[in-house]
Amino acid sequence: SVFTAPEQLTSTKYDFIVVGAGTAGCVVASRLSENPTVKVLVIEAGVADNTTEADLINIPFLAGQGIGTTIDWNYTTTNQAGLNGRAIPYPRGFVMGGSSSINSMIYFRGPSEDFDRLAAASGDPGWSWENLQRFIFMNERHVAPWNNRSNAGEYDPRAHGHGPLLSSVTADPFELDRRVIQTLSDHPEKYPFNMDLNSGNGLGFGWIQSTVGNGVRSSASRAYLHPALDSRTNIDLLLHTQVTRLISTGAAGSTFTSVEVAQSAGATKFEFTATKEVILSAGSIGTPQILMLSGIGPKNELEALGIISRIDLPDVGANLQDQTILSLQWEAKVETLSSFLSDPAAVNAALAQWTENKTGIAAGTSLVNTIGFLRLPEDSPLLKSGDPAAGSNSAHFEFAFLNTFLPNADQPAPLTGNWVSAAVTLQSPTSRGSLKLRSRSAFEHPIIDPAFYTTSFDIGTVVHAVKALREFFSASAWDGFLGSPFPAVAALNTDEAIEAYARTWATTVKHPVSTAKISKIADKAGVVSPNLLLKGGANGVRVVDASIFPFAVAGYPQAEVYIVAERAAALIKETWSLK
Ligand SMILES: Cc1cc2nc3c(=O)[nH]c(=O)nc-3n(C[C@H](O)[C@H](O)[C@H](O)COP(=O)(O)OP(=O)(O)OC[C@H]3O[C@@H](n4cnc5c(N)ncnc54)[C@H](O)[C@@H]3O)c2cc1C
């Protein structure tokens, strides 16, 4: 059942308590509740996903519009020295499905090397690409776009499974996409076509797969949680309720199977207890925040805030890594989506069509259909002091092609004309920041510092990527299509100018990881063991979400989060001998 206040629940004891009904939490809760003898409680700070904001979640065309609304936590970073001192918005889903309900829906598992590196970093071969195949196939299922357009040759059926999460390629390729594909067939050595970026080979250019099925966003909530809530009596969901800390019990004070919750800063506190485990799936921001509020984290920092230190784990909140995105824009000589987007009547008609029968342009994937993952040249001076990518088949940067003007944050966009954009994303950053508590209050946002562009590798890679993008666009396939660059882009004639542009306009691509990172059993560093149980002698808590990744994931994290959550659920079932 679904509850909206703690006092509505008739039981305070469950077998498992899952904190956060986000991307990972929905998977874990759904898989655990497959066993009818197990009682699961999911506690979510945010709102239901069938509220007034439901369209922002469900309509693929509106992906991204949930940012800054009531389904966003609306965090902000610290002033970023690498971004000219700017503090930037840091969105996270505050809703069932978590960030999978507000994200840009790109489904990309990353290269096999990324998982193999996870296996090496944790010392557990179970995290390797090969050994995760079962869980990859349990998670996702490829479906045709809403209009049943043939997508043969745009994806590889052998790379796809039978899971509840739906993915599809675009229903409406643009002229822009045809030109991207033409560039690849004209220069296959330089720009290789990758028929399925989800096949484990994460380099090259291809068609984006998005978490869209039957014209609707496929979120973790829609794919996993709702079906469980609709069909089972052994799973409860408590909404609008924040876990404020884990309560330490046991003789040594190191067992954390009870949680304290409240609906607001001054509200009454309630306790719920898990007889087996608490699973923290509150995400890269929420999870370290809860751990630190519970006295689990860097001892000195916590004591300075008046929090009793229970488990000294200095890596809680440390190592925060994220990737950046930077948009560059050109005029187009043919009609692009810009004309459509600047015509409110056309947009409203498309939204009405979606409401009517989930078809039309609003039912398709997001504004990006084609994408490319590239590496720095082998002899790049940037690689002299090491390669931060997971291996030689993993990208350093990415191009995503958009059939309209994608403004950088706060950048004024032209109101007329036809435009296209390319977003340059830094894939393998070396900058690392941190997440710290601002105070002892669970209701105060933590201090989030991704430390963007604080290494010469990161800014140097972005400068290289912008030049590589311009080279890509100089191919003959773009003749008759690309017009003049937007003035700010036209002025990027030197490395210094590109660096200044990046520092002025880049923002987060919204992929924070590593604030509760996995490490080998014997490692002093790290926060969780290979089986995702908390380190430092703590009992009863497992962390299952994006915070466990030791490195920025190559590409787009949601797929990797789903895969980790599928295996985590299997590990938990194994621990407790559950089928
Ligand atoms: C705007 C945006 C666009 C993105 N685009 C893409 C994309 O196109 N492709 C991609 O792969 N990735 C994308 N990402 C990233 C991706 O969505 C996330 O990495 C992934 O969903 C994280 O999953 P998670 O389970 O770790 O956390 P989340 O899905 O964020 O779940 C955490 C949940 O915990 C809840 N919670 C937090 N604290 C508490 C508490 N104290 N008590 C109770 N509940 C709590 C939150 O409300 C949330 O529901 C994007 C992210 C954003 C925000």
XYZ file of C-alpha atoms and ligand atoms in Angstrom:
632
model
C 0.000 0.000 0.000
C 0.975 3.626 -0.364
C 1.064 5.931 2.682
C 1.693 9.648 2.897
C 2.482 10.006 6.618
C 4.349 7.741 9.064
C 1.494 7.564 11.563
C -0.678 5.841 8.921
C 1.430 2.694 8.992
C 0.133 -0.101 11.226
C 3.484 -1.848 11.550
C 6.872 -0.448 12.476
C 8.727 -3.696 11.715
C 9.611 -4.958 8.253
C 12.157 -7.474 6.987
C 13.786 -4.879 4.771
C 13.632 -1.086 4.716
C 14.653 0.543 1.455
C 15.547 4.212 1.845
C 14.704 6.105 -1.349
C 12.240 5.029 -4.058
C 14.697 6.135 -6.723
C 16.335 4.357 -9.596
C 18.091 1.724 -7.499
C 15.569 1.633 -4.650
C 12.655 0.701 -6.940
C 14.622 -2.236 -8.347
C 15.707 -3.565 -4.955
C 12.257 -3.176 -3.378
C 10.548 -4.822 -6.307
C 12.952 -7.769 -6.495
C 12.904 -8.414 -2.730
C 9.110 -8.328 -2.604
C 8.951 -11.041 -5.279
C 9.194 -13.369 -2.304
C 5.735 -13.238 -0.655
C 7.120 -14.154 2.775
C 9.219 -10.984 2.910
C 7.846 -7.623 4.093
C 9.396 -4.542 2.493
C 8.988 -0.879 3.419
C 10.181 1.798 0.990
C 10.598 5.306 2.423
C 10.712 8.186 -0.044
C 11.227 11.842 0.821
C 9.630 13.029 -2.411
C 6.213 12.941 -3.996
C 4.082 10.478 -5.969
C 4.667 10.336 -9.705
C 0.990 10.678 -10.610
C 0.626 14.222 -9.266
C 0.125 17.480 -11.126
C 3.692 17.152 -12.431
C 2.965 13.741 -14.004
C 3.166 15.090 -17.556
C 6.690 16.368 -16.897
C 7.633 12.815 -16.003
C 5.649 10.814 -18.521
C 5.828 12.828 -21.758
C 9.156 11.980 -23.401
C 9.255 15.316 -25.191
C 9.179 17.160 -21.840
C 12.219 15.308 -20.466
C 14.327 17.820 -18.591
C 11.387 20.103 -17.779
C 11.052 18.646 -14.299
C 14.256 20.400 -13.312
C 13.592 23.270 -10.917
C 10.040 22.103 -10.122
C 8.515 20.385 -7.099
C 9.851 16.996 -8.292
C 13.445 18.246 -8.004
C 15.431 18.506 -4.740
C 16.760 21.789 -6.182
C 20.256 21.521 -4.755
C 22.961 24.042 -5.629
C 26.720 23.516 -5.719
C 29.298 25.617 -3.948
C 30.923 28.367 -6.006
C 33.026 26.445 -8.517
C 36.488 27.932 -8.958
C 36.873 26.038 -12.250
C 33.635 27.573 -13.535
C 34.610 31.192 -12.906
C 33.180 31.053 -9.406
C 29.687 30.086 -10.500
C 27.404 28.084 -8.187
C 25.211 25.908 -10.373
C 21.857 24.161 -9.913
C 22.267 20.482 -9.057
C 19.026 18.639 -9.827
C 18.010 15.250 -8.331
C 14.604 13.594 -8.536
C 12.377 14.256 -5.504
C 9.710 11.825 -6.611
C 8.948 8.135 -7.036
C 11.523 6.850 -9.498
C 14.026 9.400 -8.212
C 16.266 10.803 -10.890
C 14.988 8.220 -13.418
C 11.738 10.208 -13.381
C 13.358 13.531 -14.294
C 16.425 12.520 -16.294
C 17.072 12.869 -20.014
C 16.262 9.173 -20.494
C 19.465 8.186 -22.289
C 20.063 4.489 -21.725
C 23.748 3.668 -22.212
C 25.456 0.909 -20.259
C 28.932 2.185 -20.969
C 31.818 0.082 -22.197
C 32.460 -3.400 -20.818
C 35.746 -2.013 -19.460
C 33.826 0.157 -17.014
C 32.354 -2.908 -15.308
C 35.657 -4.763 -15.486
C 37.271 -1.815 -13.695
C 34.535 -2.010 -11.036
C 35.359 -5.699 -10.611
C 39.065 -4.879 -10.285
C 38.512 -1.981 -7.855
C 36.303 -4.123 -5.612
C 38.222 -7.358 -6.051
C 34.933 -9.081 -6.934
C 34.745 -10.655 -10.405
C 30.973 -10.696 -9.988
C 30.975 -7.038 -11.096
C 32.630 -7.789 -14.459
C 30.763 -7.219 -17.710
C 30.665 -10.899 -18.475
C 29.388 -11.936 -15.079
C 26.754 -9.182 -15.013
C 25.093 -10.242 -18.278
C 22.291 -12.038 -16.418
C 21.419 -8.830 -14.530
C 21.761 -6.644 -17.604
C 19.206 -8.813 -19.371
C 16.922 -8.873 -16.315
C 16.757 -5.066 -16.367
C 15.987 -3.876 -19.868
C 13.946 -4.747 -22.954
C 14.244 -3.056 -26.330
C 10.944 -2.076 -27.954
C 9.982 -0.459 -31.261
C 9.323 3.284 -31.315
C 5.651 4.253 -30.976
C 5.199 4.489 -34.769
C 6.749 1.053 -35.341
C 9.323 2.582 -37.674
C 11.796 -0.099 -38.630
C 14.939 0.356 -36.568
C 16.812 -2.571 -38.098
C 20.505 -1.747 -38.255
C 20.158 0.921 -35.545
C 20.493 -1.498 -32.636
C 21.568 -5.098 -32.090
C 18.792 -7.338 -30.753
C 21.435 -9.665 -29.263
C 22.446 -6.945 -26.792
C 18.985 -6.715 -25.240
C 17.120 -8.619 -22.602
C 13.683 -9.253 -21.180
C 13.424 -6.833 -18.238
C 10.660 -4.435 -17.223
C 12.574 -1.280 -18.205
C 11.753 -0.331 -21.790
C 14.180 1.301 -24.190
C 13.820 2.407 -27.789
C 15.513 4.430 -30.490
C 13.924 7.501 -32.026
C 10.586 7.431 -33.825
C 11.566 10.432 -35.967
C 15.153 10.698 -37.212
C 16.051 14.243 -38.221
C 18.011 15.486 -41.214
C 20.708 16.273 -38.626
C 20.923 12.575 -37.747
C 21.146 11.571 -41.411
C 24.107 13.967 -41.783
C 25.789 12.452 -38.715
C 25.376 8.961 -40.211
C 26.617 10.237 -43.606
C 29.763 11.609 -41.940
C 30.390 8.181 -40.450
C 29.991 6.346 -43.745
C 32.272 8.891 -45.467
C 34.966 8.549 -42.754
C 34.538 5.114 -41.177
C 38.107 4.943 -39.844
C 37.958 8.259 -38.101
C 34.321 8.164 -37.021
C 33.252 4.525 -36.687
C 29.561 3.628 -36.624
C 28.655 1.533 -33.596
C 25.426 -0.318 -34.295
C 24.666 -0.793 -30.616
C 26.403 1.315 -28.020
C 24.928 -1.029 -25.411
C 26.849 -4.031 -26.697
C 29.838 -3.466 -24.407
C 31.756 -1.538 -27.043
C 31.277 2.004 -25.857
C 33.267 3.830 -28.519
C 32.097 5.300 -31.802
C 28.876 6.885 -32.997
C 25.389 5.462 -32.996
C 21.698 5.841 -32.316
C 20.749 6.733 -28.789
C 18.533 4.362 -26.891
C 16.194 6.053 -24.457
C 14.061 4.775 -21.607
C 10.860 5.252 -23.575
C 8.280 2.586 -24.394
C 4.780 2.870 -25.887
C 5.230 6.629 -26.094
C 5.825 7.067 -22.337
C 8.913 7.479 -20.127
C 9.917 4.168 -18.604
C 11.148 5.161 -15.132
C 12.266 2.881 -12.301
C 8.935 3.592 -10.668
C 6.853 2.740 -13.724
C 8.914 -0.324 -14.614
C 9.477 -1.802 -11.153
C 7.676 -0.139 -8.243
C 4.133 0.412 -9.504
C 3.747 -3.179 -10.754
C 4.949 -4.434 -7.343
C 2.619 -2.117 -5.403
C -0.293 -3.018 -7.693
C 0.070 -6.772 -7.370
C 1.588 -7.541 -3.944
C 0.493 -7.084 -0.338
C 3.991 -7.437 1.159
C 5.359 -4.063 0.047
C 4.523 -0.650 1.504
C 5.611 2.758 0.242
C 5.780 5.756 2.570
C 5.932 9.051 0.668
C 6.694 12.659 1.755
C 8.886 11.262 4.513
C 12.595 11.798 4.915
C 14.927 9.383 6.644
C 16.786 11.693 9.022
C 19.274 9.123 10.342
C 19.983 5.480 11.006
C 19.746 4.617 14.686
C 22.648 2.755 16.226
C 21.817 -0.230 18.389
C 23.584 -3.318 19.716
C 26.219 -3.582 22.414
C 28.878 -1.914 20.280
C 26.456 0.627 18.833
C 27.385 -0.530 15.381
C 24.132 -2.101 14.202
C 21.989 0.228 12.114
C 18.772 -1.604 11.341
C 16.398 1.117 12.556
C 15.668 4.376 10.792
C 14.386 7.679 12.137
C 12.030 9.597 9.849
C 10.265 12.962 9.842
C 8.140 14.930 7.394
C 9.742 18.289 8.066
C 12.353 19.898 10.294
C 10.091 20.500 13.291
C 7.750 17.531 12.837
C 7.360 14.498 15.110
C 9.954 11.797 14.570
C 9.059 8.140 14.028
C 11.109 4.956 13.980
C 10.909 1.902 11.767
C 12.969 -1.247 12.172
C 14.222 -3.789 9.691
C 14.601 -7.275 11.091
C 17.050 -8.123 8.287
C 18.633 -5.090 6.544
C 18.331 -1.421 5.748
C 19.163 -0.684 2.121
C 20.309 2.875 1.509
C 19.303 3.923 -2.018
C 19.054 7.667 -1.456
C 21.495 8.485 -4.264
C 24.909 10.150 -4.418
C 23.704 13.132 -2.379
C 21.148 11.572 -0.025
C 23.088 8.455 0.944
C 26.269 10.131 2.267
C 24.116 12.759 3.955
C 22.136 10.100 5.866
C 25.312 8.203 6.757
C 26.968 11.298 8.183
C 23.835 12.322 10.108
C 24.010 8.837 11.666
C 27.593 9.302 12.835
C 29.062 7.267 9.992
C 31.725 9.250 8.181
C 34.787 11.404 8.826
C 35.013 11.423 12.638
C 36.492 14.896 13.106
C 34.121 16.606 10.713
C 31.085 14.985 12.326
C 32.210 15.784 15.861
C 32.784 19.392 14.868
C 29.069 19.511 14.018
C 28.119 17.932 17.334
C 27.295 14.526 15.850
C 28.455 11.501 17.867
C 30.856 9.525 15.713
C 29.775 5.870 15.500
C 31.866 4.528 12.612
C 34.880 6.458 11.384
C 34.711 6.183 7.594
C 36.603 9.159 6.111
C 35.525 8.351 2.541
C 31.832 9.035 3.186
C 31.114 12.104 1.055
C 34.676 12.231 -0.243
C 35.655 11.616 -3.876
C 32.511 13.148 -5.444
C 32.939 12.961 -9.216
C 30.718 14.333 -11.949
C 30.892 15.121 -15.654
C 30.280 18.407 -17.452
C 28.266 19.384 -20.487
C 28.905 22.328 -22.799
C 26.660 23.331 -25.693
C 27.785 24.843 -29.014
C 25.269 26.055 -31.565
C 25.080 26.609 -35.325
C 22.478 28.029 -37.660
C 20.952 25.410 -39.952
C 20.109 25.920 -43.612
C 17.138 23.590 -43.365
C 14.168 23.566 -41.056
C 14.984 22.105 -37.631
C 13.009 21.679 -34.434
C 13.727 25.315 -33.534
C 10.846 26.472 -35.747
C 8.509 23.972 -34.148
C 9.607 24.853 -30.612
C 9.068 28.559 -31.182
C 5.486 27.931 -32.320
C 3.337 27.484 -29.173
C 0.319 26.337 -31.200
C 2.333 23.520 -32.786
C 3.777 22.468 -29.421
C 0.343 22.502 -27.776
C -1.091 20.411 -30.609
C 1.707 17.863 -30.142
C 1.041 17.691 -26.405
C -2.697 17.310 -27.028
C -1.986 14.465 -29.440
C 0.146 12.755 -26.790
C -2.632 13.143 -24.222
C -5.113 11.705 -26.716
C -3.204 8.561 -27.720
C 0.521 8.756 -26.754
C 1.618 9.320 -30.341
C 3.291 12.101 -32.308
C 6.457 14.042 -31.782
C 5.894 14.322 -28.012
C 5.854 10.501 -27.743
C 9.288 10.093 -29.239
C 12.601 10.080 -27.488
C 14.210 13.266 -26.246
C 15.752 15.861 -28.533
C 18.951 13.842 -29.019
C 18.929 10.896 -31.417
C 22.578 10.390 -32.326
C 25.669 10.457 -30.181
C 29.394 9.756 -30.384
C 31.969 8.598 -27.825
C 35.579 9.486 -28.597
C 39.074 9.301 -27.198
C 41.980 11.698 -27.097
C 44.724 10.777 -29.597
C 47.116 8.182 -28.170
C 49.975 10.719 -28.297
C 48.028 13.487 -26.569
C 50.166 15.233 -23.930
C 47.072 15.061 -21.721
C 47.599 11.296 -21.383
C 51.258 11.600 -20.344
C 50.492 11.260 -16.651
C 48.007 8.402 -17.095
C 44.688 7.584 -18.704
C 41.639 8.092 -16.469
C 39.331 6.134 -18.806
C 38.543 2.538 -17.845
C 40.585 1.201 -20.770
C 41.619 1.787 -24.347
C 38.043 1.206 -25.561
C 36.507 3.790 -23.256
C 35.772 7.397 -24.126
C 37.315 10.611 -22.869
C 34.597 12.815 -24.322
C 31.263 12.670 -26.083
C 29.264 14.559 -28.722
C 25.462 14.605 -28.587
C 23.636 16.165 -31.528
C 20.510 18.251 -30.978
C 18.128 19.452 -33.627
C 17.549 22.828 -31.989
C 19.331 25.579 -30.050
C 20.443 24.108 -26.742
C 21.313 27.101 -24.592
C 23.906 26.763 -21.888
C 22.463 27.657 -18.488
C 21.386 31.322 -18.428
C 22.559 31.799 -22.028
C 20.069 33.865 -24.016
C 18.708 31.810 -26.932
C 17.696 33.383 -30.269
C 13.936 33.601 -30.679
C 13.865 32.949 -34.409
C 15.703 30.936 -37.034
C 16.668 27.305 -37.424
C 19.421 26.013 -35.206
C 21.265 22.867 -34.275
C 23.590 22.210 -31.343
C 26.213 19.772 -30.259
C 26.757 19.091 -26.594
C 30.304 18.214 -25.604
C 30.466 16.061 -22.481
C 33.542 15.268 -20.450
C 33.439 11.504 -19.914
C 36.467 10.609 -17.789
C 37.102 13.512 -15.411
C 39.992 13.498 -12.979
C 38.651 16.310 -10.781
C 37.193 15.104 -7.520
C 35.228 17.118 -5.013
C 33.260 16.340 -1.883
C 29.931 16.357 -0.141
C 29.808 17.576 3.445
C 27.078 18.294 5.957
C 26.133 21.924 6.412
C 24.615 21.237 9.825
C 23.109 18.499 11.981
C 19.717 19.084 10.388
C 18.614 16.490 7.841
C 16.496 19.201 6.246
C 19.388 21.486 5.354
C 20.906 20.762 1.978
C 24.473 19.456 2.200
C 27.490 21.294 0.819
C 28.014 19.923 -2.697
C 31.347 20.589 -4.354
C 31.985 18.637 -7.579
C 35.199 20.671 -8.081
C 34.609 20.956 -11.817
C 37.595 21.666 -14.090
C 40.118 21.714 -11.261
C 42.591 19.557 -13.193
C 44.411 20.436 -16.382
C 43.328 17.075 -17.820
C 39.650 17.992 -17.577
C 39.799 21.445 -19.085
C 42.381 20.291 -21.647
C 40.122 17.443 -22.754
C 37.193 19.799 -23.212
C 39.330 22.174 -25.292
C 40.428 19.237 -27.426
C 36.839 18.010 -27.749
C 35.563 21.369 -29.006
C 38.247 21.416 -31.694
C 37.445 17.809 -32.612
C 33.783 18.732 -32.907
C 34.574 21.548 -35.306
C 36.613 19.115 -37.395
C 33.675 16.693 -37.425
C 31.395 19.464 -38.693
C 33.902 20.413 -41.416
C 33.211 17.087 -43.233
C 31.507 17.424 -46.629
C 28.353 15.728 -45.312
C 27.526 19.042 -43.603
C 27.631 21.097 -46.807
C 24.298 22.746 -47.458
C 23.154 22.037 -43.908
C 25.302 23.890 -41.395
C 25.214 27.661 -41.487
C 27.109 30.168 -39.363
C 28.030 29.358 -35.803
C 26.297 31.303 -33.052
C 28.481 34.402 -32.394
C 29.921 33.060 -29.118
C 30.937 29.874 -30.943
C 32.337 31.741 -33.951
C 34.758 33.501 -31.608
C 36.382 30.245 -30.397
C 39.583 30.586 -32.432
C 42.203 29.816 -29.794
C 42.610 27.287 -27.008
C 42.388 30.163 -24.533
C 39.075 31.302 -26.013
C 37.664 27.759 -25.826
C 38.810 27.371 -22.231
C 37.206 30.685 -21.297
C 33.970 29.627 -23.045
C 33.932 26.319 -21.168
C 34.564 27.939 -17.804
C 31.825 30.503 -18.526
C 29.135 28.109 -19.721
C 29.760 24.478 -18.777
C 27.449 22.892 -16.256
C 26.823 19.520 -14.662
C 25.587 16.691 -16.820
C 24.022 15.534 -13.534
C 25.943 12.303 -13.000
C 27.405 12.524 -9.469
C 28.978 9.322 -8.124
C 31.549 8.002 -5.666
C 30.392 9.496 -2.352
C 30.140 6.013 -0.760
C 32.521 4.138 -2.979
C 33.069 0.416 -3.159
C 36.503 -1.003 -2.334
C 38.221 -4.311 -1.711
C 37.446 -6.109 1.544
C 40.895 -5.405 3.008
C 41.074 -1.755 1.829
C 40.956 0.824 4.606
C 39.688 3.370 2.080
C 36.190 3.183 0.654
C 32.765 2.970 2.223
C 31.221 -0.321 1.126
C 32.559 -3.842 0.608
C 32.223 -5.709 -2.688
C 28.822 -7.012 -1.524
C 27.790 -3.376 -0.859
C 27.574 -3.818 2.934
C 28.851 -0.859 4.918
C 32.492 -1.120 6.026
C 34.131 -0.107 9.292
C 32.491 -2.771 11.421
C 28.922 -1.576 10.824
C 26.119 -4.139 10.644
C 22.792 -4.210 8.890
C 23.255 -1.582 6.151
C 23.850 -1.984 2.461
C 24.301 0.902 0.013
C 22.776 0.386 -3.420
C 22.850 3.435 -5.678
C 25.161 5.637 -7.794
C 27.235 6.621 -4.759
C 29.105 3.289 -4.812
C 30.847 3.800 -8.163
C 34.544 4.483 -7.555
C 34.904 6.407 -10.840
C 32.640 8.548 -13.002
C 30.794 6.078 -15.196
C 31.698 6.203 -18.857
C 28.618 7.635 -20.414
C 25.283 7.689 -18.670
C 24.888 6.262 -15.188
C 21.272 5.171 -14.966
C 21.875 1.908 -16.838
C 24.805 1.054 -14.577
C 22.718 1.913 -11.501
C 19.940 -0.433 -12.660
C 22.464 -3.204 -13.257
C 24.117 -2.746 -9.852
C 20.692 -2.763 -8.198
C 19.671 -5.980 -9.969
C 22.800 -7.758 -8.729
C 22.478 -6.211 -5.266
C 18.958 -7.611 -4.929
C 20.298 -11.030 -5.878
C 23.102 -10.697 -3.294
C 20.605 -9.750 -0.586
C 18.360 -12.693 -1.458
C 21.381 -14.975 -1.320
C 22.430 -13.631 2.084
C 19.031 -14.348 3.547
C 18.424 -17.572 1.580
C 15.399 -16.093 -0.150
C 14.147 -17.255 -3.539
C 18.106 16.098 -14.793
C 18.882 14.811 -14.892
C 19.182 14.288 -16.148
C 19.887 13.084 -16.245
N 20.018 12.484 -17.475
C 20.470 11.198 -17.532
C 20.393 10.447 -18.730
O 19.884 10.893 -19.767
N 20.874 9.173 -18.713
C 21.419 8.618 -17.594
O 21.854 7.472 -17.643
N 21.493 9.309 -16.446
C 21.003 10.561 -16.381
N 21.000 11.221 -15.187
C 21.592 10.563 -14.006
C 20.781 9.377 -13.504
O 19.404 9.653 -13.582
C 21.206 9.070 -12.060
O 22.589 8.809 -12.025
C 20.492 7.863 -11.468
O 19.118 7.929 -11.714
C 20.791 7.808 -9.980
O 20.105 6.753 -9.383
P 20.148 6.577 -7.803
O 19.306 5.388 -7.502
O 21.546 6.596 -7.360
O 19.481 7.904 -7.200
P 18.071 8.562 -7.457
O 17.398 7.959 -8.638
O 18.260 10.022 -7.471
O 17.220 8.110 -6.195
C 17.418 8.580 -4.892
C 16.061 8.619 -4.206
O 16.237 8.750 -2.811
C 15.343 9.726 -2.309
N 15.944 10.266 -1.086
C 17.084 11.000 -0.972
N 17.338 11.300 0.324
C 16.337 10.718 1.051
C 16.036 10.650 2.443
N 16.818 11.239 3.359
N 14.929 9.973 2.847
C 14.122 9.360 1.930
N 14.352 9.407 0.592
C 15.449 10.063 0.163
C 15.247 10.726 -3.447
O 14.122 11.551 -3.345
C 15.213 9.804 -4.662
O 13.917 9.365 -4.957
C 20.346 12.438 -15.061
C 20.057 12.972 -13.801
C 19.321 14.148 -13.701
C 18.987 14.693 -12.335
